[in-house]
Amino acid sequence: MIKAAIMGYGTIGSGVMEVLEINQNSIAKRVGEGIEVKYVLDLRDFPGEPIQEKIVHDYKAIVEDEEVKIVVETMGGVEPAYTFVKAMLEAGKHVTTSNKALVAAKGAELIALAKEKNVNFMFEASVGGGIPIIRPLNSCLTADEIEEITGIVNGTTNYMMTKMTEEGSEFDDVLKDAQAKGYAEKDPTADIEGYDACRKIAILTSLVCGQQVDFEDIHTEGITKITATDIKYAKAMGRAIKLLASSKKTDGGYVAMVAPYLLPKTHPLYSVNDVFNAIFVHGNVLGDAMFYGSGAGKLPTASAVVADIVEMAKHIDMNIPVEWSSKKLELVDYKKSVNKFFVRVSSEDKAAVEKVFGNVSYVAAEGVTGELGFVTETMTEAEFESKAAELGNVVQTIRVA
């Protein structure tokens, strides 16, 4: 029987316990022996509940128990998770985490430490919830050079954009609905401003490139400025607005960005709705592939964590190599990337628009008056920024895929 510990008994931690119990027989068959949770680290007590007998309040109890071979971290945040995880690895214990903040900030260091100690640091659940994407990048797609990863990687924002599209609702009303349903936190900043998606694309880009990508270097825009009027224009164009996290290889290197995009019906991510996530990958040999499923939630995320547990249990005395060095990757300035842009201006002066932007395609939206909506030709971000400043009166800008 392999002994394990869980650090953090919240939504995901309790989900991990549940998955291990529900599927204990099939997991034991895959591993060759059973997996038993010996400790659960939490600040709280759970009097009257079966879990109470496993509760400890000091992480050192787990560090010092040589019987424990595998540790699950589901606390969230960088600290104290980093301190605890580092101590576990240094003690020769395998660690899996669902914590994207920790992985984005400290992934390279913890992978290196795991290799040094001949154990593993795994983090399948840190991106895309229950969708398998980390392991495919590390194993199945290693024959390819990944030229693009573009994904809808935040269920909260995707639910909100779907709701706005279906009901024509305003942002604030949809946010309240998402909070009432438990899809959005009381403080939704990380989701709606794109920070959560930013950390996830930083992790994916780091794995693809084998170097550290700092999420602070990624240009990030959220969905807070999207309005019901924008949705009307999107419908008139036969498109849908989605918050995309993307990383693309260019001649000068990788450019990464998080921002809303207007997607056509032919785009593989167009029909990804509600709280679902999807990640589109393009390889130079493979071509296109897509990973789709539940991007969040207790059991889908716990399923990905337990998949890591099984993998580590099958390689209890072996480090599985992961290419992700601490050497920083300098991203290409996003202003050099090229896009088409949908623009709304608070005037009806087409001559002024065409004087600055040249050839544009105008869009008329039902019930919208007193302004112009148009799509530019392809240009760099820097060129667009300059032209928009020259034109003035810009009410909204959304990139067009």
Short mmCIF file of C-alpha atoms in Angstrom, two decimals:
data_model
loop_
_atom_site.label_atom_id
_atom_site.label_comp_id
_atom_site.label_asym_id
_atom_site.label_seq_id
_atom_site.Cartn_x
_atom_site.Cartn_y
_atom_site.Cartn_z
CA MET A 1 0.00 0.00 0.00
CA ILE A 2 1.46 3.35 -1.09
CA LYS A 3 0.93 6.09 1.48
CA ALA A 4 -0.05 9.59 0.36
CA ALA A 5 -0.92 12.94 1.95
CA ILE A 6 -3.15 15.83 0.88
CA MET A 7 -2.27 19.43 1.75
CA GLY A 8 -5.45 21.52 1.74
CA TYR A 9 -8.89 20.00 2.23
CA GLY A 10 -10.99 22.46 0.26
CA THR A 11 -12.94 21.80 -2.91
CA ILE A 12 -10.14 20.10 -4.85
CA GLY A 13 -8.49 18.36 -1.90
CA SER A 14 -11.76 16.76 -0.83
CA GLY A 15 -12.40 15.89 -4.47
CA VAL A 16 -9.08 14.05 -4.66
CA MET A 17 -10.07 12.02 -1.60
CA GLU A 18 -13.42 11.25 -3.22
CA VAL A 19 -11.87 10.10 -6.52
CA LEU A 20 -9.35 7.88 -4.70
CA GLU A 21 -12.23 6.24 -2.80
CA ILE A 22 -14.63 5.90 -5.75
CA ASN A 23 -12.02 4.40 -8.07
CA GLN A 24 -9.79 2.66 -5.53
CA ASN A 25 -10.04 -0.75 -7.20
CA SER A 26 -9.25 0.42 -10.73
CA ILE A 27 -6.44 2.65 -9.43
CA ALA A 28 -4.92 -0.29 -7.53
CA LYS A 29 -5.01 -2.39 -10.71
CA ARG A 30 -3.26 0.31 -12.72
CA VAL A 31 -0.60 0.92 -10.07
CA GLY A 32 -0.15 -2.66 -8.91
CA GLU A 33 -1.02 -1.80 -5.31
CA GLY A 34 -3.46 0.41 -3.44
CA ILE A 35 -3.03 4.08 -2.52
CA GLU A 36 -4.02 5.19 0.96
CA VAL A 37 -4.20 8.77 2.23
CA LYS A 38 -2.45 8.81 5.61
CA TYR A 39 -2.56 12.55 6.35
CA VAL A 40 -4.64 15.56 5.42
CA LEU A 41 -3.08 18.93 6.23
CA ASP A 42 -5.52 21.71 7.01
CA LEU A 43 -5.88 24.62 9.42
CA ARG A 44 -9.35 23.42 10.33
CA ASP A 45 -10.67 20.44 12.25
CA PHE A 46 -13.58 18.34 11.02
CA PRO A 47 -15.18 16.98 14.20
CA GLY A 48 -17.53 14.07 13.65
CA GLU A 49 -16.31 13.46 10.10
CA PRO A 50 -14.26 10.39 9.10
CA ILE A 51 -11.52 12.64 7.70
CA GLN A 52 -10.75 14.02 11.19
CA GLU A 53 -8.54 11.05 12.11
CA LYS A 54 -6.20 11.96 9.25
CA ILE A 55 -6.05 15.72 9.95
CA VAL A 56 -2.71 17.29 10.90
CA HIS A 57 -1.96 21.00 11.31
CA ASP A 58 1.82 20.94 10.87
CA TYR A 59 3.27 20.11 7.45
CA LYS A 60 6.40 18.75 9.12
CA ALA A 61 4.41 15.73 10.28
CA ILE A 62 4.21 14.74 6.61
CA VAL A 63 7.80 15.73 5.81
CA GLU A 64 9.17 13.57 8.62
CA ASP A 65 7.09 10.46 7.88
CA GLU A 66 9.20 8.29 5.56
CA GLU A 67 6.18 6.11 4.86
CA VAL A 68 4.53 8.89 2.84
CA LYS A 69 5.74 8.72 -0.76
CA ILE A 70 3.26 10.99 -2.59
CA VAL A 71 1.94 14.41 -1.58
CA VAL A 72 -0.93 16.38 -3.14
CA GLU A 73 -0.94 20.20 -2.85
CA THR A 74 -4.33 21.86 -3.35
CA MET A 75 -4.01 24.91 -1.08
CA GLY A 76 -3.63 27.55 -3.78
CA GLY A 77 -1.43 30.65 -3.83
CA VAL A 78 2.36 30.77 -3.88
CA GLU A 79 2.93 30.81 -0.12
CA PRO A 80 2.91 28.78 2.04
CA ALA A 81 2.42 26.23 -0.76
CA TYR A 82 5.93 26.80 -2.14
CA THR A 83 7.59 26.31 1.25
CA PHE A 84 5.60 23.13 1.91
CA VAL A 85 6.11 21.64 -1.57
CA LYS A 86 9.83 22.38 -1.54
CA ALA A 87 10.17 20.65 1.84
CA MET A 88 8.32 17.58 0.52
CA LEU A 89 10.56 17.31 -2.54
CA GLU A 90 13.70 17.77 -0.45
CA ALA A 91 12.48 14.90 1.74
CA GLY A 92 12.30 12.68 -1.35
CA LYS A 93 8.52 12.71 -1.80
CA HIS A 94 6.70 13.01 -5.11
CA VAL A 95 4.36 16.03 -5.37
CA THR A 96 1.41 16.85 -7.59
CA THR A 97 -0.43 20.19 -7.53
CA SER A 98 -3.45 21.89 -9.06
CA ASN A 99 -2.02 25.29 -8.12
CA LYS A 100 -1.35 27.36 -11.28
CA ALA A 101 -0.02 30.32 -9.28
CA LEU A 102 2.66 28.10 -7.75
CA VAL A 103 3.54 26.38 -11.04
CA ALA A 104 3.73 29.65 -13.01
CA ALA A 105 6.00 31.27 -10.40
CA LYS A 106 8.14 28.35 -9.22
CA GLY A 107 7.66 25.53 -11.75
CA ALA A 108 11.20 25.46 -13.16
CA GLU A 109 12.80 25.47 -9.71
CA LEU A 110 10.57 22.70 -8.35
CA ILE A 111 11.06 20.54 -11.46
CA ALA A 112 14.84 20.89 -11.06
CA LEU A 113 14.64 20.00 -7.36
CA ALA A 114 12.50 16.94 -8.11
CA LYS A 115 15.05 15.75 -10.67
CA GLU A 116 17.87 16.23 -8.15
CA LYS A 117 16.00 14.13 -5.57
CA ASN A 118 14.91 11.50 -8.15
CA VAL A 119 11.22 12.18 -7.58
CA ASN A 120 8.56 13.97 -9.62
CA PHE A 121 6.77 17.31 -9.51
CA MET A 122 3.59 17.07 -11.59
CA PHE A 123 0.87 19.63 -12.30
CA GLU A 124 -1.61 18.31 -14.85
CA ALA A 125 -4.54 19.95 -13.06
CA SER A 126 -2.96 23.42 -13.07
CA VAL A 127 -4.15 24.08 -16.64
CA GLY A 128 -7.52 23.11 -18.06
CA GLY A 129 -8.93 21.36 -14.98
CA GLY A 130 -9.75 17.81 -16.03
CA ILE A 131 -8.52 18.23 -19.62
CA PRO A 132 -5.27 16.31 -20.26
CA ILE A 133 -2.83 18.80 -21.80
CA ILE A 134 0.37 18.88 -19.71
CA ARG A 135 1.14 15.17 -20.15
CA PRO A 136 0.44 15.18 -23.90
CA LEU A 137 2.84 18.12 -24.30
CA ASN A 138 5.48 16.27 -22.29
CA SER A 139 5.08 12.88 -23.95
CA CYS A 140 2.68 12.45 -26.88
CA LEU A 141 3.66 15.62 -28.76
CA THR A 142 7.42 15.57 -28.20
CA ALA A 143 8.09 14.69 -31.86
CA ASP A 144 6.54 17.99 -32.88
CA GLU A 145 7.64 21.57 -32.71
CA ILE A 146 4.59 23.31 -31.27
CA GLU A 147 3.96 26.45 -33.31
CA GLU A 148 0.76 27.58 -31.62
CA ILE A 149 -1.27 27.00 -28.49
CA THR A 150 -4.54 28.91 -28.24
CA GLY A 151 -7.12 28.15 -25.63
CA ILE A 152 -10.23 29.03 -23.73
CA VAL A 153 -8.74 28.18 -20.35
CA ASN A 154 -11.02 29.97 -17.89
CA GLY A 155 -14.49 28.55 -17.30
CA THR A 156 -15.81 31.61 -15.47
CA THR A 157 -15.19 34.05 -18.29
CA ASN A 158 -16.37 31.58 -20.92
CA TYR A 159 -19.63 31.07 -19.03
CA MET A 160 -20.08 34.84 -18.80
CA MET A 161 -19.41 35.43 -22.50
CA THR A 162 -21.80 32.59 -23.41
CA LYS A 163 -24.50 34.08 -21.17
CA MET A 164 -24.02 37.57 -22.64
CA THR A 165 -24.27 36.13 -26.15
CA GLU A 166 -27.40 34.06 -25.48
CA GLU A 167 -29.30 36.65 -23.45
CA GLY A 168 -27.88 39.98 -24.62
CA SER A 169 -27.18 40.82 -20.97
CA GLU A 170 -24.75 43.41 -19.68
CA PHE A 171 -21.46 42.41 -18.04
CA ASP A 172 -22.40 43.35 -14.46
CA ASP A 173 -25.63 41.32 -14.56
CA VAL A 174 -23.88 38.23 -15.92
CA LEU A 175 -21.13 38.53 -13.29
CA LYS A 176 -23.73 38.52 -10.51
CA ASP A 177 -25.33 35.44 -12.08
CA ALA A 178 -21.94 33.67 -12.29
CA GLN A 179 -21.26 34.47 -8.63
CA ALA A 180 -24.71 33.23 -7.59
CA LYS A 181 -24.07 29.91 -9.38
CA GLY A 182 -20.62 29.54 -7.80
CA TYR A 183 -18.76 29.93 -11.09
CA ALA A 184 -17.19 33.24 -10.06
CA GLU A 185 -15.46 34.07 -6.79
CA LYS A 186 -16.61 36.84 -4.48
CA ASP A 187 -13.52 38.69 -5.75
CA PRO A 188 -13.56 37.70 -9.45
CA THR A 189 -10.57 39.85 -10.47
CA ALA A 190 -8.23 36.98 -11.38
CA ASP A 191 -10.79 35.57 -13.80
CA ILE A 192 -12.42 38.61 -15.39
CA GLU A 193 -9.17 40.57 -15.81
CA GLY A 194 -7.51 37.58 -17.51
CA TYR A 195 -4.84 36.93 -14.86
CA ASP A 196 -5.84 33.28 -14.38
CA ALA A 197 -5.65 32.61 -18.12
CA CYS A 198 -2.34 34.48 -18.26
CA ARG A 199 -0.71 32.15 -15.71
CA LYS A 200 -1.98 29.12 -17.61
CA ILE A 201 -0.60 30.20 -20.98
CA ALA A 202 2.69 31.04 -19.25
CA ILE A 203 2.87 27.45 -17.98
CA LEU A 204 2.05 25.98 -21.40
CA THR A 205 4.55 28.22 -23.18
CA SER A 206 7.26 27.34 -20.65
CA LEU A 207 6.70 23.64 -21.36
CA VAL A 208 6.67 24.10 -25.12
CA CYS A 209 9.85 26.20 -25.10
CA GLY A 210 11.60 24.44 -22.23
CA GLN A 211 12.40 27.78 -20.59
CA GLN A 212 10.83 30.00 -17.94
CA VAL A 213 8.11 32.31 -19.25
CA ASP A 214 7.17 34.96 -16.69
CA PHE A 215 3.45 35.64 -16.70
CA GLU A 216 4.14 39.30 -15.91
CA ASP A 217 5.65 39.63 -19.41
CA ILE A 218 2.43 38.55 -21.16
CA HIS A 219 0.11 41.27 -22.44
CA THR A 220 -3.23 40.61 -20.73
CA GLU A 221 -6.70 42.02 -21.27
CA GLY A 222 -9.84 40.70 -19.59
CA ILE A 223 -13.53 40.85 -20.46
CA THR A 224 -14.61 43.72 -18.18
CA LYS A 225 -15.02 46.16 -21.08
CA ILE A 226 -17.21 43.87 -23.20
CA THR A 227 -20.77 45.19 -23.45
CA ALA A 228 -24.15 44.04 -24.74
CA THR A 229 -23.61 46.39 -27.71
CA ASP A 230 -20.42 44.51 -28.62
CA ILE A 231 -22.45 41.29 -28.59
CA LYS A 232 -24.91 42.85 -31.07
CA TYR A 233 -22.05 43.63 -33.45
CA ALA A 234 -20.63 40.11 -33.00
CA LYS A 235 -23.98 38.59 -33.96
CA ALA A 236 -24.21 40.87 -36.98
CA MET A 237 -20.80 39.53 -38.05
CA GLY A 238 -21.77 35.91 -37.40
CA ARG A 239 -19.05 35.70 -34.76
CA ALA A 240 -18.69 35.02 -31.03
CA ILE A 241 -16.52 36.86 -28.51
CA LYS A 242 -14.21 34.57 -26.52
CA LEU A 243 -11.37 35.28 -24.10
CA LEU A 244 -8.35 33.54 -25.64
CA ALA A 245 -4.95 32.80 -24.18
CA SER A 246 -2.50 32.28 -27.00
CA SER A 247 1.15 31.59 -27.64
CA LYS A 248 2.49 31.58 -31.19
CA LYS A 249 5.90 31.02 -32.70
CA THR A 250 7.10 33.80 -35.01
CA ASP A 251 10.37 34.41 -36.81
CA GLY A 252 11.72 36.23 -33.77
CA GLY A 253 10.45 33.81 -31.11
CA TYR A 254 7.23 33.31 -29.20
CA VAL A 255 4.59 35.97 -28.71
CA ALA A 256 1.97 35.41 -26.00
CA MET A 257 -1.22 37.27 -25.21
CA VAL A 258 -4.54 37.05 -23.35
CA ALA A 259 -7.40 39.06 -24.86
CA PRO A 260 -10.98 38.85 -26.17
CA TYR A 261 -11.28 37.82 -29.83
CA LEU A 262 -14.15 37.75 -32.33
CA LEU A 263 -14.18 34.18 -33.67
CA PRO A 264 -15.89 33.02 -36.88
CA LYS A 265 -18.10 29.93 -36.89
CA THR A 266 -15.33 28.03 -38.68
CA HIS A 267 -12.89 28.52 -35.79
CA PRO A 268 -12.41 25.35 -33.67
CA LEU A 269 -13.02 27.32 -30.45
CA TYR A 270 -16.21 29.07 -31.64
CA SER A 271 -18.60 26.45 -30.24
CA VAL A 272 -16.89 26.02 -26.85
CA ASN A 273 -19.53 27.36 -24.47
CA ASP A 274 -20.50 27.68 -20.81
CA VAL A 275 -17.87 26.54 -18.28
CA PHE A 276 -16.11 24.26 -20.75
CA ASN A 277 -12.50 24.80 -21.75
CA ALA A 278 -10.65 23.85 -24.92
CA ILE A 279 -7.04 24.09 -25.99
CA PHE A 280 -6.06 24.18 -29.67
CA VAL A 281 -2.54 23.02 -30.52
CA HIS A 282 -0.75 23.29 -33.86
CA GLY A 283 2.42 21.26 -34.42
CA ASN A 284 4.72 21.49 -37.42
CA VAL A 285 4.25 17.76 -38.11
CA LEU A 286 0.98 16.92 -36.36
CA GLY A 287 -0.98 19.84 -37.75
CA ASP A 288 -4.04 20.73 -35.68
CA ALA A 289 -5.27 19.04 -32.50
CA MET A 290 -7.80 20.06 -29.88
CA PHE A 291 -8.29 19.13 -26.24
CA TYR A 292 -11.79 19.77 -24.86
CA GLY A 293 -13.59 19.16 -21.58
CA SER A 294 -14.44 20.41 -18.11
CA GLY A 295 -11.91 23.10 -17.33
CA ALA A 296 -12.83 23.43 -13.68
CA GLY A 297 -14.94 21.87 -10.98
CA LYS A 298 -14.30 19.61 -8.04
CA LEU A 299 -14.22 16.15 -9.61
CA PRO A 300 -12.84 16.98 -13.10
CA THR A 301 -9.87 18.79 -11.53
CA ALA A 302 -9.45 16.07 -8.90
CA SER A 303 -9.44 13.50 -11.71
CA ALA A 304 -6.38 15.19 -13.24
CA VAL A 305 -4.65 15.29 -9.83
CA VAL A 306 -5.28 11.58 -9.28
CA ALA A 307 -3.95 10.84 -12.77
CA ASP A 308 -0.68 12.40 -11.59
CA ILE A 309 -0.80 10.32 -8.41
CA VAL A 310 -1.15 7.14 -10.50
CA GLU A 311 1.70 8.18 -12.77
CA MET A 312 3.98 8.89 -9.81
CA ALA A 313 2.98 5.64 -8.08
CA LYS A 314 4.00 3.74 -11.22
CA HIS A 315 7.38 5.54 -11.22
CA ILE A 316 8.00 5.61 -7.48
CA ASP A 317 11.79 5.30 -7.86
CA MET A 318 12.16 7.22 -11.11
CA ASN A 319 12.19 10.83 -12.22
CA ILE A 320 10.26 11.46 -15.44
CA PRO A 321 12.15 14.21 -17.29
CA VAL A 322 10.38 17.51 -17.93
CA GLU A 323 12.08 20.16 -20.07
CA TRP A 324 11.59 23.47 -18.27
CA SER A 325 14.75 25.30 -17.28
CA SER A 326 14.93 28.39 -15.09
CA LYS A 327 16.57 30.30 -17.96
CA LYS A 328 14.16 33.09 -18.84
CA LEU A 329 12.61 33.15 -22.29
CA GLU A 330 12.35 36.65 -23.69
CA LEU A 331 9.00 36.91 -25.43
CA VAL A 332 8.58 38.87 -28.64
CA ASP A 333 6.89 42.22 -27.98
CA TYR A 334 3.17 41.68 -28.64
CA LYS A 335 3.07 45.03 -30.48
CA LYS A 336 4.95 43.35 -33.35
CA SER A 337 2.20 40.75 -33.84
CA VAL A 338 -0.41 41.28 -36.54
CA ASN A 339 -4.20 41.22 -36.28
CA LYS A 340 -7.36 42.57 -37.77
CA PHE A 341 -9.31 44.79 -35.37
CA PHE A 342 -12.98 45.47 -34.87
CA VAL A 343 -13.41 49.10 -33.81
CA ARG A 344 -16.33 51.18 -32.56
CA VAL A 345 -16.10 54.96 -32.72
CA SER A 346 -18.54 57.49 -31.27
CA SER A 347 -19.10 59.34 -34.54
CA GLU A 348 -20.56 58.61 -37.97
CA ASP A 349 -17.78 60.26 -39.97
CA LYS A 350 -16.71 57.58 -42.45
CA ALA A 351 -14.34 59.98 -44.20
CA ALA A 352 -12.38 60.45 -40.97
CA VAL A 353 -12.19 56.68 -40.44
CA GLU A 354 -10.98 56.01 -43.99
CA LYS A 355 -8.47 58.84 -43.87
CA VAL A 356 -6.72 57.12 -40.97
CA PHE A 357 -7.40 53.41 -41.56
CA GLY A 358 -7.82 53.29 -45.32
CA ASN A 359 -9.89 50.36 -46.55
CA VAL A 360 -12.24 49.10 -43.81
CA SER A 361 -15.36 46.91 -43.66
CA TYR A 362 -18.29 48.56 -41.90
CA VAL A 363 -20.59 46.57 -39.62
CA ALA A 364 -24.17 47.57 -38.85
CA ALA A 365 -25.69 46.18 -35.65
CA GLU A 366 -29.42 46.04 -34.99
CA GLY A 367 -30.61 48.94 -32.87
CA VAL A 368 -27.21 50.62 -32.59
CA THR A 369 -27.09 54.25 -33.77
CA GLY A 370 -24.89 57.31 -33.37
CA GLU A 371 -21.62 55.44 -33.93
CA LEU A 372 -19.66 53.43 -36.48
CA GLY A 373 -18.43 49.86 -36.24
CA PHE A 374 -15.78 48.62 -38.67
CA VAL A 375 -13.09 45.99 -39.20
CA THR A 376 -9.59 47.07 -40.21
CA GLU A 377 -7.22 45.35 -42.57
CA THR A 378 -4.37 43.30 -41.05
CA MET A 379 -1.74 45.41 -39.28
CA THR A 380 0.65 45.25 -36.36
CA GLU A 381 -0.54 46.05 -32.85
CA ALA A 382 1.79 49.06 -32.83
CA GLU A 383 0.36 50.38 -36.12
CA PHE A 384 -3.17 49.97 -34.84
CA GLU A 385 -2.41 51.72 -31.57
CA SER A 386 -0.98 54.69 -33.45
CA LYS A 387 -3.92 54.93 -35.87
CA ALA A 388 -6.50 54.59 -33.08
CA ALA A 389 -4.86 57.44 -31.18
CA GLU A 390 -4.86 59.57 -34.35
CA LEU A 391 -8.55 58.88 -35.07
CA GLY A 392 -9.76 59.39 -31.49
CA ASN A 393 -13.34 58.73 -30.35
CA VAL A 394 -12.59 54.99 -30.06
CA VAL A 395 -15.22 53.36 -27.86
CA GLN A 396 -14.16 49.72 -28.21
CA THR A 397 -11.49 47.54 -29.79
CA ILE A 398 -11.68 43.74 -30.14
CA ARG A 399 -9.28 41.63 -32.17
CA VAL A 400 -10.68 39.58 -35.05
CA ALA A 401 -9.48 36.01 -35.56
#
